[in-house]
Short mmCIF file of C-alpha atoms and ligand atoms in Angstrom, two decimals:
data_model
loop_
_atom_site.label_atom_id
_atom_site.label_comp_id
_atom_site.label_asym_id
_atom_site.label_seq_id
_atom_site.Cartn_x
_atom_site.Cartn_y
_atom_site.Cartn_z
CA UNK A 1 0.00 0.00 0.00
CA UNK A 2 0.91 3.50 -1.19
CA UNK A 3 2.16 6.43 1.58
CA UNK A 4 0.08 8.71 -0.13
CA UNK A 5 -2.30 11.24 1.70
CA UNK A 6 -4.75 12.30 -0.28
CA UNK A 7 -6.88 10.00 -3.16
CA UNK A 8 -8.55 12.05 -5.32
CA UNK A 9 -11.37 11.37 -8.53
CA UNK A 10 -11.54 13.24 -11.31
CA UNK A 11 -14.81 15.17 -12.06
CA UNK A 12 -15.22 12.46 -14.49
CA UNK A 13 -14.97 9.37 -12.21
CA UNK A 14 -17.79 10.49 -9.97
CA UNK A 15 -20.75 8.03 -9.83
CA UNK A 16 -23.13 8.34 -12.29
CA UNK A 17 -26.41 6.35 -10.33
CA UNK A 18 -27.14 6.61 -6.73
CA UNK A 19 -26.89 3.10 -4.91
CA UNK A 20 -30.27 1.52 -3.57
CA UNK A 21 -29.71 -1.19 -0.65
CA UNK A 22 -33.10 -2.16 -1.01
CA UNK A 23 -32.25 -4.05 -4.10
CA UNK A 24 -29.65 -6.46 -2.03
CA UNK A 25 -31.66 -6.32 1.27
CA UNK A 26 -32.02 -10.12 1.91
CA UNK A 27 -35.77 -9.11 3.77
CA UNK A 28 -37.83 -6.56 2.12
CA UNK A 29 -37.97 -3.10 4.48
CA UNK A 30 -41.74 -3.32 6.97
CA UNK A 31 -44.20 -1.48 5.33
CA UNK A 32 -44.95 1.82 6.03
CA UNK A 33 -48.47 2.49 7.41
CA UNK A 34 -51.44 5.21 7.74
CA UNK A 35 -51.45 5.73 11.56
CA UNK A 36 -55.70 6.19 11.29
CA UNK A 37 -56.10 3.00 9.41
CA UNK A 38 -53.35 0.99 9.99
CA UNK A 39 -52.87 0.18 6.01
CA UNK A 40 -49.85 0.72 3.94
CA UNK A 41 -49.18 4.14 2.54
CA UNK A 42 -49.10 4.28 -1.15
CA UNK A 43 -47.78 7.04 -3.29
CA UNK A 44 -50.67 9.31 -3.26
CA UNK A 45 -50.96 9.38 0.39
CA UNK A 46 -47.69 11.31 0.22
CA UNK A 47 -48.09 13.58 -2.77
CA UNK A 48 -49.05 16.68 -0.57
CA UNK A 49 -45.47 16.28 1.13
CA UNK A 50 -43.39 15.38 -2.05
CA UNK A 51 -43.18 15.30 -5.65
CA UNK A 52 -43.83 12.11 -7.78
CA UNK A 53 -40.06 11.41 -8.59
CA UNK A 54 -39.01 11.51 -4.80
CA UNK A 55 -42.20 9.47 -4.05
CA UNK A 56 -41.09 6.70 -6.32
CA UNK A 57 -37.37 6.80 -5.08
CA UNK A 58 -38.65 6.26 -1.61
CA UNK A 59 -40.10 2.81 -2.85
CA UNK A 60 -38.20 1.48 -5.85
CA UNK A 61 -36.08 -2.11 -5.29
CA UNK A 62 -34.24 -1.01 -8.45
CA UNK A 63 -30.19 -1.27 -7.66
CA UNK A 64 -29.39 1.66 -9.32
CA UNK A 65 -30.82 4.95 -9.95
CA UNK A 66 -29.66 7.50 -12.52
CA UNK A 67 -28.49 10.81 -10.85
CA UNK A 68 -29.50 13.04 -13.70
CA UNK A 69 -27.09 15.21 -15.43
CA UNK A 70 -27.93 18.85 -14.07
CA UNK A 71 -27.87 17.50 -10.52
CA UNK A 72 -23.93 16.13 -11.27
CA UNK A 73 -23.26 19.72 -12.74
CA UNK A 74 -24.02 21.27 -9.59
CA UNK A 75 -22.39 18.20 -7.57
CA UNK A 76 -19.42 19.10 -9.47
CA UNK A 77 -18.86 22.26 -7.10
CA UNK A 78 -17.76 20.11 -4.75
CA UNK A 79 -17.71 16.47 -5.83
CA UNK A 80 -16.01 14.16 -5.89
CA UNK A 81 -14.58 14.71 -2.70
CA UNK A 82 -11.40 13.70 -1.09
CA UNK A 83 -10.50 10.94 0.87
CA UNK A 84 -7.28 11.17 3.14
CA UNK A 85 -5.27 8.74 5.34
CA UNK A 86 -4.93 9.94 8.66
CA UNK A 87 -1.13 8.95 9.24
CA UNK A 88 -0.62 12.10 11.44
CA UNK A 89 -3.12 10.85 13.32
CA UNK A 90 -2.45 6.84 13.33
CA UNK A 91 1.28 8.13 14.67
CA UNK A 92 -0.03 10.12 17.59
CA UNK A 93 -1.97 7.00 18.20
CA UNK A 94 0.57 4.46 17.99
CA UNK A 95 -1.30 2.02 16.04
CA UNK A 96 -1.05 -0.33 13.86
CA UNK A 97 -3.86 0.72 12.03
CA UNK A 98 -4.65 2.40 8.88
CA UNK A 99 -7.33 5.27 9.25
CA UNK A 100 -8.81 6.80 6.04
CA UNK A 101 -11.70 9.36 6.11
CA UNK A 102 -13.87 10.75 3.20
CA UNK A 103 -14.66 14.54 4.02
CA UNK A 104 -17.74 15.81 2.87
CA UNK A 105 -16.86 19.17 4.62
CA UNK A 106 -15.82 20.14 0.99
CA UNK A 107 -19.26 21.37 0.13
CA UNK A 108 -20.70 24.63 -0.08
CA UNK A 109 -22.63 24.27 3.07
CA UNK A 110 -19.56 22.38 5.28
CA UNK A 111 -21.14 18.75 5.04
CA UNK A 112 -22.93 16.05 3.35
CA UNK A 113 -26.40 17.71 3.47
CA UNK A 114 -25.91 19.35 -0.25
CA UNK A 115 -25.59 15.65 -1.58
CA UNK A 116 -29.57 15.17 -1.16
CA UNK A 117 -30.78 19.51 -0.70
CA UNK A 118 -29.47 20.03 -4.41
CA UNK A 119 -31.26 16.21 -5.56
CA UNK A 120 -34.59 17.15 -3.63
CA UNK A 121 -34.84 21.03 -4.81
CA UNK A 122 -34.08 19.81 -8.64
CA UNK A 123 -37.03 17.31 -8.50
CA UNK A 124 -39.10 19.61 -6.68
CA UNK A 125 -38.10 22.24 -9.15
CA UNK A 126 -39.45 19.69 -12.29
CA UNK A 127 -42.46 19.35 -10.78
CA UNK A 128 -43.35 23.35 -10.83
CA UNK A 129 -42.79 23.92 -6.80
CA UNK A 130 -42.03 27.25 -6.03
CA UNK A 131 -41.48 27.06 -2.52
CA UNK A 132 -40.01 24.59 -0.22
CA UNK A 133 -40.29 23.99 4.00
CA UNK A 134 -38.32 22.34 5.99
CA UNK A 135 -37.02 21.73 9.62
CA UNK A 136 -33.21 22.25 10.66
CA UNK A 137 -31.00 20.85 13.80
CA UNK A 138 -27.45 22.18 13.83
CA UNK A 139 -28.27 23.98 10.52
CA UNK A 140 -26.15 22.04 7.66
CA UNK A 141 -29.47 21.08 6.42
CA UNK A 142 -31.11 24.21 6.54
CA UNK A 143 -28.31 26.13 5.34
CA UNK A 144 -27.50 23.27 2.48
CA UNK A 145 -31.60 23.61 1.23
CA UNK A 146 -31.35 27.26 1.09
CA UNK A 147 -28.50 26.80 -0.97
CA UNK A 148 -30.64 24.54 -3.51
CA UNK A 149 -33.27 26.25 -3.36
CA UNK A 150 -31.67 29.60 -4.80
CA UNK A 151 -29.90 27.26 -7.38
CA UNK A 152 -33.12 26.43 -8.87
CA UNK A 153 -35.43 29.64 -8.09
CA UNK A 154 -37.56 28.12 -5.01
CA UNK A 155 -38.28 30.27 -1.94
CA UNK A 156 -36.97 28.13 1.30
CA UNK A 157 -38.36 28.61 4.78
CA UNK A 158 -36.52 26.96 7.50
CA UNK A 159 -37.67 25.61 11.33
CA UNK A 160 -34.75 25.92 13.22
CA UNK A 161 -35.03 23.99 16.51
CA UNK A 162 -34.69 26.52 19.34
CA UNK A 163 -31.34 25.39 20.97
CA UNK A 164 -29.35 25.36 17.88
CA UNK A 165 -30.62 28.84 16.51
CA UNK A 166 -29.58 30.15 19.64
CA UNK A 167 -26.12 28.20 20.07
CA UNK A 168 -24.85 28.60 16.00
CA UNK A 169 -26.13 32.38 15.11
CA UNK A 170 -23.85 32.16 12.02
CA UNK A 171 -25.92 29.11 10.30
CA UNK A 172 -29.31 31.37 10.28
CA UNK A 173 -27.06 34.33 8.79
CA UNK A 174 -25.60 31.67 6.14
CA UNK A 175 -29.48 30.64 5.09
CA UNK A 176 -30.36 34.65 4.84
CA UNK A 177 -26.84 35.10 2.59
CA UNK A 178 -28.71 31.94 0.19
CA UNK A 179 -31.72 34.07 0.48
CA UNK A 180 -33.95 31.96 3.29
CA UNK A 181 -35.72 32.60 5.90
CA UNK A 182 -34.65 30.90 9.04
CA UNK A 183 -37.42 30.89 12.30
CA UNK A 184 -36.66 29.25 15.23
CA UNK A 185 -38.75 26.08 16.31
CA UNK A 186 -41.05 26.02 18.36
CA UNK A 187 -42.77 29.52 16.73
CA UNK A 188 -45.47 31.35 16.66
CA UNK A 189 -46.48 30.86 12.91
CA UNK A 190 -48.20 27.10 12.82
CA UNK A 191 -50.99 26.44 15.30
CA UNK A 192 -48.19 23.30 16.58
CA UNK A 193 -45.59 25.77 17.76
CA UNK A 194 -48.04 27.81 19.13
CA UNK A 195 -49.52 24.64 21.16
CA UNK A 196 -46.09 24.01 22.45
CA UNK A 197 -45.36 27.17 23.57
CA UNK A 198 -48.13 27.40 25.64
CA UNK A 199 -47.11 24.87 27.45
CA UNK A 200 -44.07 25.83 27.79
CA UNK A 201 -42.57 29.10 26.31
CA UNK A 202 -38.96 28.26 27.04
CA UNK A 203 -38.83 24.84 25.27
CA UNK A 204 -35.37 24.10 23.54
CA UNK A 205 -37.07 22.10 20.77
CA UNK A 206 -36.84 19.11 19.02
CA UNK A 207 -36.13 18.13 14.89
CA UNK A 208 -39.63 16.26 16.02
CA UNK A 209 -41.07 19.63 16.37
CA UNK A 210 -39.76 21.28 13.92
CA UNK A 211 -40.77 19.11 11.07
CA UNK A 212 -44.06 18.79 12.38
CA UNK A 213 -43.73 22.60 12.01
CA UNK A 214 -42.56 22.07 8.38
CA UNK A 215 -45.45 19.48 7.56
CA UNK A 216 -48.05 21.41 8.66
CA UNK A 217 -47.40 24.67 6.53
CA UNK A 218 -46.04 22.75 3.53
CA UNK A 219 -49.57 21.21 3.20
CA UNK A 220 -51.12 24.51 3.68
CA UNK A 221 -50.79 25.99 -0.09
CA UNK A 222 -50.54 23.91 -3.39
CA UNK A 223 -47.63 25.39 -4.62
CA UNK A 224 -45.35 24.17 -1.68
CA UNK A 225 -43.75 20.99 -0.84
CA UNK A 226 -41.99 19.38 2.18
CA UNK A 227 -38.42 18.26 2.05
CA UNK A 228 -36.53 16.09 4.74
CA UNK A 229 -32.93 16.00 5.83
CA UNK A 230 -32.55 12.99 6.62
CA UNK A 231 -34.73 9.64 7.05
CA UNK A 232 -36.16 8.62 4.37
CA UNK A 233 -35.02 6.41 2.09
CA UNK A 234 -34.69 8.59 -0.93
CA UNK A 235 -32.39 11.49 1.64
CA UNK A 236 -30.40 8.27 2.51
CA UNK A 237 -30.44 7.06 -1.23
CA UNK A 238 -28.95 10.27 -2.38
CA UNK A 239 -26.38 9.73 0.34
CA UNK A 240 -24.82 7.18 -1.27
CA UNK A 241 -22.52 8.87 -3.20
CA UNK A 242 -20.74 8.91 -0.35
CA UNK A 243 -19.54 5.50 -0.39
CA UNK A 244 -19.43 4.99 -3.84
CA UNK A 245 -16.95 7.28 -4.32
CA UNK A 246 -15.12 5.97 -0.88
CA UNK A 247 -14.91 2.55 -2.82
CA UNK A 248 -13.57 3.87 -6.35
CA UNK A 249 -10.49 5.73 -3.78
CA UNK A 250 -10.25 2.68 -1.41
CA UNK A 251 -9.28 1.02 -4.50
CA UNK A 252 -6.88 3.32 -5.04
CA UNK A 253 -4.89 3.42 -1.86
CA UNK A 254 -4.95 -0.04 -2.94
CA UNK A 255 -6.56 -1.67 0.24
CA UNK A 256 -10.56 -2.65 1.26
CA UNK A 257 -12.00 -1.35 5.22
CA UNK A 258 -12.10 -4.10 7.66
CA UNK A 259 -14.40 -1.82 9.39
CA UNK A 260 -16.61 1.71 8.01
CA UNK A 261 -17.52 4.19 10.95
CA UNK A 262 -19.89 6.85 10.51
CA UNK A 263 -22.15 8.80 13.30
CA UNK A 264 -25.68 8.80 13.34
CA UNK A 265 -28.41 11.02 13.47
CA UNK A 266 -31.48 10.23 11.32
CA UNK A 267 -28.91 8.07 9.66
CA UNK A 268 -28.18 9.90 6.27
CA UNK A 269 -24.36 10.54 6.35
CA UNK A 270 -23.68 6.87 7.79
CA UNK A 271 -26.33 5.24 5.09
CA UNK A 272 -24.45 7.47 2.22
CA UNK A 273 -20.73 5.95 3.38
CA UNK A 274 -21.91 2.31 4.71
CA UNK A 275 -24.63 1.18 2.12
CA UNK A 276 -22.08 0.51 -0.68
CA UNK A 277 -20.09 -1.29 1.47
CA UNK A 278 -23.29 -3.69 3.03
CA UNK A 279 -24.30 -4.24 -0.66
CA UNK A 280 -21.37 -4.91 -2.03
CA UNK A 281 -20.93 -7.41 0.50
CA UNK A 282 -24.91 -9.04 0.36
CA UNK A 283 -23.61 -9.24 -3.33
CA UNK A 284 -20.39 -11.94 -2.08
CA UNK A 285 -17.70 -9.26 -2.04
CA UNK A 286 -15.73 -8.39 1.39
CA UNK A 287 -18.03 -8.16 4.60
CA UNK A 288 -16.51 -5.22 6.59
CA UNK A 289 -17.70 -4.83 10.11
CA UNK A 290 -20.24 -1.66 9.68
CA UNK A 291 -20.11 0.83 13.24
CA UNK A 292 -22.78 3.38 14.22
CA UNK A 293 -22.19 5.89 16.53
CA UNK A 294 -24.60 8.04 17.82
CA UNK A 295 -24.55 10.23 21.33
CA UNK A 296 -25.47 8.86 24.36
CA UNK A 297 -28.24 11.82 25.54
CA UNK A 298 -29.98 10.74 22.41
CA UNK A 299 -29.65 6.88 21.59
CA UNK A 300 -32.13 5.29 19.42
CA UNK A 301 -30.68 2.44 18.07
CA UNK A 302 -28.31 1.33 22.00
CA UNK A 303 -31.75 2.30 24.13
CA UNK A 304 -34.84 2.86 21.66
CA UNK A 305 -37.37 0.23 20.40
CA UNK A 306 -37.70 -1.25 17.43
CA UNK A 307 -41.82 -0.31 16.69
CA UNK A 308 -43.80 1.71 14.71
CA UNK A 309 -43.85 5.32 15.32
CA UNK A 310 -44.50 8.62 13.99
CA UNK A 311 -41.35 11.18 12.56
CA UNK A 312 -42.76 14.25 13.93
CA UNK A 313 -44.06 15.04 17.23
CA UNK A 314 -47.45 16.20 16.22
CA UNK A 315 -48.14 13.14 14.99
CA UNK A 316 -48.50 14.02 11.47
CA UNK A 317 -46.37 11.97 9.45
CA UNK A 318 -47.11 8.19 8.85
CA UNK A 319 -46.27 5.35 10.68
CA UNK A 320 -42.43 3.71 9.92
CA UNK A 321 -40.96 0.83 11.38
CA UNK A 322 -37.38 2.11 13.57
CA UNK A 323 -35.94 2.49 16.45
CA UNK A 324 -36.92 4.78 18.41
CA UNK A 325 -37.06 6.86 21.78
CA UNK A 326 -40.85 8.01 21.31
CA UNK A 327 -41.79 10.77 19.34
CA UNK A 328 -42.83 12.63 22.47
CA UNK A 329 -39.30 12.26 23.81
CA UNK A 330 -37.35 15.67 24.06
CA UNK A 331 -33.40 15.23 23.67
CA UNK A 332 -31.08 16.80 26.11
CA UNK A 333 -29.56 20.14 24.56
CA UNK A 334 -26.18 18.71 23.57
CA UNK A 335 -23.80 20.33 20.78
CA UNK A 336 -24.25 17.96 17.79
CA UNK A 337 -27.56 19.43 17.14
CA UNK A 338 -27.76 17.23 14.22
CA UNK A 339 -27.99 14.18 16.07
CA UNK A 340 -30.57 15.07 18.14
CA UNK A 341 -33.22 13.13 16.28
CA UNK A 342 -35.99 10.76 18.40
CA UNK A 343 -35.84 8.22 15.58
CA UNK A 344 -33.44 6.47 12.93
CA UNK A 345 -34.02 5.86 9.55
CA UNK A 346 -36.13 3.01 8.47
CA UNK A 347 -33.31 1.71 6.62
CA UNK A 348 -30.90 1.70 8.69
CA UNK A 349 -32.89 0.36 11.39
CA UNK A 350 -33.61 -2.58 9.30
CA UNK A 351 -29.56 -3.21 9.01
CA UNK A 352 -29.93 -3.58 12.75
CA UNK A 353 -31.98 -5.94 12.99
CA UNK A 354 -30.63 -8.03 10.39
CA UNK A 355 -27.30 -7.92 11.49
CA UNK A 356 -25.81 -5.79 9.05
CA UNK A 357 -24.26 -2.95 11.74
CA UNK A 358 -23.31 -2.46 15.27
CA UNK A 359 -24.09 0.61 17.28
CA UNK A 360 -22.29 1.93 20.09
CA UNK A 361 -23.03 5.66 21.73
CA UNK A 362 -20.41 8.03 23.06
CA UNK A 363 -21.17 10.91 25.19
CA UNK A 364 -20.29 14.69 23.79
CA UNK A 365 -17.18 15.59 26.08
CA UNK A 366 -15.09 12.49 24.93
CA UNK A 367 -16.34 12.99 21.62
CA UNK A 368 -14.97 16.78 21.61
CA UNK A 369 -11.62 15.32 22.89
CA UNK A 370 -11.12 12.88 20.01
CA UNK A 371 -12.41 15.89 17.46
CA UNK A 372 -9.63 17.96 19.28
CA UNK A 373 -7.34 15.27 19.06
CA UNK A 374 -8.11 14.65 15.44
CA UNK A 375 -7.70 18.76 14.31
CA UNK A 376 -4.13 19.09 16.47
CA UNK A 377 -3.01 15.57 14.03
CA UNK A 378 -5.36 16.13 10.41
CA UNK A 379 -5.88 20.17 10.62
CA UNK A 380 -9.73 19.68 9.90
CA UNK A 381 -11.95 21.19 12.82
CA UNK A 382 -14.46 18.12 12.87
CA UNK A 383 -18.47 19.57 13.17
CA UNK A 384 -20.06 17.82 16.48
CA UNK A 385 -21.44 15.32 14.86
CA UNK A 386 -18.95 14.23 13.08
CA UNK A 387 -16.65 14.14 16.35
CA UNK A 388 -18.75 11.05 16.90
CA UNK A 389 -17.21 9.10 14.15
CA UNK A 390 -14.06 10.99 15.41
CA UNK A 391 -14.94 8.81 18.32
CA UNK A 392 -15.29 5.71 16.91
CA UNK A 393 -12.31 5.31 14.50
CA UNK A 394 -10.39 6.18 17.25
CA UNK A 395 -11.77 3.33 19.76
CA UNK A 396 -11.16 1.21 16.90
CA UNK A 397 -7.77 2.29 16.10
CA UNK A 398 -6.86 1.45 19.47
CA UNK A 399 -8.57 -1.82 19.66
CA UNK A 400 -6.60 -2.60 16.55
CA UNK A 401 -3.30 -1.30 19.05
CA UNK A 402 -4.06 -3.88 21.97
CA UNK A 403 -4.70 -6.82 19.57
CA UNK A 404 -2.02 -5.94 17.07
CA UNK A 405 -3.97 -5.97 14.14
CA UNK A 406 -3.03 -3.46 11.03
CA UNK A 407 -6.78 -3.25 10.05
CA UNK A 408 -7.72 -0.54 7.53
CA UNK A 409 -10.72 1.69 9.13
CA UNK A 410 -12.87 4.25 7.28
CA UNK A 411 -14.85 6.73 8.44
CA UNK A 412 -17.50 9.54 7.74
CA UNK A 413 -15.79 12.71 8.42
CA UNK A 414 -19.16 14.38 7.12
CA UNK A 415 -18.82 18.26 8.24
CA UNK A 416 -16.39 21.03 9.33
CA UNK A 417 -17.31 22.56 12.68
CA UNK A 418 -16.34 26.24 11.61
CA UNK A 419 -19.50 27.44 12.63
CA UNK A 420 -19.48 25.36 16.16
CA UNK A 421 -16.52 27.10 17.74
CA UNK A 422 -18.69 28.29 20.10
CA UNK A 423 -18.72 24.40 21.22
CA UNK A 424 -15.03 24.30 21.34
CA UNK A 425 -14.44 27.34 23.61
CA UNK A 426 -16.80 25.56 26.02
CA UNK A 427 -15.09 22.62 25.49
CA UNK A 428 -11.57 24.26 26.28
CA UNK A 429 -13.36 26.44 29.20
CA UNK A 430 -14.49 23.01 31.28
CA UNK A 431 -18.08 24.13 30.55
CA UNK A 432 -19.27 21.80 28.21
CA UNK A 433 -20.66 18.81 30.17
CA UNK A 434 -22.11 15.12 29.50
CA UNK A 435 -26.22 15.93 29.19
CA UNK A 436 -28.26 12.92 30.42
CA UNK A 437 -31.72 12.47 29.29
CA UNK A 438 -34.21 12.23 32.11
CA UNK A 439 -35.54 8.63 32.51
CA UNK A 440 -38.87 9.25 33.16
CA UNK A 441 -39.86 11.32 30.29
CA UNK A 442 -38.00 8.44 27.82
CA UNK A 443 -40.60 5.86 29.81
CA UNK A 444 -43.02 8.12 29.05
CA UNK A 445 -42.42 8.56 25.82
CA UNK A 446 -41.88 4.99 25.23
CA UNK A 447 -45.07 3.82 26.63
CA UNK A 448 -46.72 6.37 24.08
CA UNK A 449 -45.90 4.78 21.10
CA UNK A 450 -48.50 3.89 18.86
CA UNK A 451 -50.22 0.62 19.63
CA UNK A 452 -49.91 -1.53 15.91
CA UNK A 453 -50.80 -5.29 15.86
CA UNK A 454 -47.77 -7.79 15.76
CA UNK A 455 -46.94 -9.07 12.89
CA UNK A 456 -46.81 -5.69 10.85
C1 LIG B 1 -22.49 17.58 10.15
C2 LIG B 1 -23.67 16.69 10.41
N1 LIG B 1 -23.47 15.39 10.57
C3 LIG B 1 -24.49 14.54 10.83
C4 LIG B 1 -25.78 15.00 10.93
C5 LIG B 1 -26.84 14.02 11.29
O1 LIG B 1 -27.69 13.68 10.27
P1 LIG B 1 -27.57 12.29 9.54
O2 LIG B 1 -27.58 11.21 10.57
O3 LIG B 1 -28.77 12.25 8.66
O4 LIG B 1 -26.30 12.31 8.76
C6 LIG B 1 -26.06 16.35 10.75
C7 LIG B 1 -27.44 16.82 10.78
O5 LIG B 1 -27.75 17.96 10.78
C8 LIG B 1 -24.98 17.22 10.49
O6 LIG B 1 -25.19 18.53 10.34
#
């Protein structure tokens, strides 16, 4: 194997067809279901939220599907991104192992969110939507939507949840700069936010809240559509370009991943860099061992249950088989804003309980140490979230120390933090603490889940 860095694609070489797991998934994905009657949702049921194309995305079992050519002009901006080997950071380390990360931090918004914002807005934009709504945690999202949304013409109004808007000023200014408007969530504008408030007027919000926020005013005029972050299986399809190009430059460094780390919040970023990898391996190529990481204040997949529920917390959204902490459950207000989801994707759920991953959850002050540890060695200031997968390459790395194993690991190093310094002076200050949930209100919240018959 080669002592290069960096292995980089040529605009050429970039994928030309997103990469559907659901082709290679050796059960089919549950249904997903109407929560008043209990019966599958089929594609009308969800044209009010989405346009046709996305609608039939979110259900095809096709292998491949064709990314088309305008969206690859704009993902040529940015794409194909880089992948590095960390050895600064495998020497500081002292191990044995090889560490490679893709960084999606490359893109105009400082993540992987534009992969799936500039798909979504270009479908929405063929099928004559002029506006789009949507919710936002840390902000990549929103700021990544209001970026694809000016691309193609489309107004974007963002839900920012409440704790985020306040902690990361600089993301709402970055929507405004792509011409957005950014509210925080809960507000006063949808009868939901207003219910909340009531309640309680200093709530810190939830990405529950906020896209039942979204829902309820995209379905209020014709003209306007719904788009998700994360999720879904078409966000997570998009994704995949991720790991398709992590497999064309794995190739290149001339090695395969024993193991592929990513962090997980509704599961897009970890979907985009894992699901090549799972397929490839359904398919009878190399099995790699797959790792989740997601935070401890907020773990679905290492303390949720694996049951129907809704996405949103106003119950709006159909029924989808995950794991889950309730949709009534209200995460701690810890940094990685992006992570601080109730649910996880259908998909990747699924991979759970098949076998096809392995989660583990970190909690946010040794996950700031290893994103520390990682900018003194790599120079890249890792965003919150991504100081998760931080996390886990490096327990890996030094597993692969103690047993004296040279594995090769990849990870997701999905976003730059440059707008979450206000994180790392807290960090360096002492004042950024472990949050805990509070164990009633996830009993609570886990007793309320939506009573479905077994067997669904
Ligand atoms: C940098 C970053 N990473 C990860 C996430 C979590 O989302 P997902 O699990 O869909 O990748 C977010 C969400 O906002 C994010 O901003």
């Amino acid at each position: 194997m080669s002592d290069q860095t960096k292995f980089l694609l040529s605009e050429d070489q970039m994928p030309k067809a997103w990469y559907n797991l659901q082709a290679d998934f050796p059960k089919p994905l549950p249904t997903v279901l109407h929560p008043g009657t209990l019966q599958p949702v089929g594609p009308d049921d969800l044209a009010p939220l989405f346009p046709m194309a996305l609608i039939m995305q979110e259900v095809t079992t096709e292998r491949e599907v064709e990314i088309p050519e305008p969206v690859r002009d704009v993902y040529r901006l940015w794409r194909p991104a880089p992948l590095y080997r960390a050895h600064r950071l495998e020497k500081i380390l002292g191990t044995p192992a090889k560490i490679f990360y893709k960084y999606e931090g490359v893109s105009p918004a400082g993540s992987h969110k534009p992969n799936t914002a500039v798909a979504q807005a270009f479908f929405n934009k063929e099928a004559g939507v002029k506006r789009l709504v949507t919710e936002t945690g840390a902000g990549q999202w929103g700021t990544s939507l209001a970026f694809a949304g000016q691309l193609y013409g489309m107004e974007v109004e963002v839900f920012q949840v409440r704790v985020s808007y306040d902690q990361k000023p600089y993301r709402r200014a970055m929507m405004e700069t792509y011409g957005a408007r950014c509210v925080a969530s809960p507000s006063m504008e949808t009868e939901y936010g207003r219910s909340v408030l009531a309640k309680r007027p200093d709530h810190p919000g939830s990405l529950g809240i906020a896209i039942s926020e979204a829902v309820e005013l995209a379905v209020q005029r014709e003209d306007t559509k719904y788009a998700l972050g994360s999720v879904l299986n078409h966000v997570l399809l998009h994704q995949t370009i991720i790991g398709l190009e992590s497999m064309q430059q794995m190739e290149m460094a001339d090695t395969w991943p024993d193991v592929v780390v990513g962090c997980t919040g509704g599961g897009s970023n970890f979907a985009g860099i894992a699901f090549p990898f799972i397929g490839h391996g359904l398919r009878g190529g190399p099995k790699p061992r797959i790792v989740a990481v997601e935070p401890a204040a907020c773990p679905s997949m290492t303390r949720g249950k694996y049951a129907y529920d809704f996405g949103d917390t106003a119950k709006m959204t159909p029924l989808t088989k995950m794991h889950t902490l309730g949709s009534q459950f209200t995460p701690p207000g810890f940094h990685a804003g992006g992570l601080r989801y109730h649910g996880m994707a259908p998909m990747v759920s699924h991979c759970k309980e098949l076998g096809l991953l392995e989660a583990v959850s970190y909690h946010q002050v040794e996950c700031f140490e290893a994103g520390v540890m990682f900018a003194r060695a790599e120079g890249i200031v890792p965003a919150p979230e991504a100081n998760h997968a931080v996390k886990g390459a490096i327990a890996e790395a030094l597993r692969c120390k103690a047993e004296g194993k040279s594995e090769t690991i990849l990870f997701n190093l999905c976003g730059h933090g440059h707008l979450d310094m206000a994180a790392y002076q807290k960090y360096f200050v002492g004042e950024l603490t472990d949050e805990k949930y509070d164990e009633s209100e996830l009993a609570m919240a886990l007793a309320g889940l939506p009573s479905v018959p077994d067997g669904l």
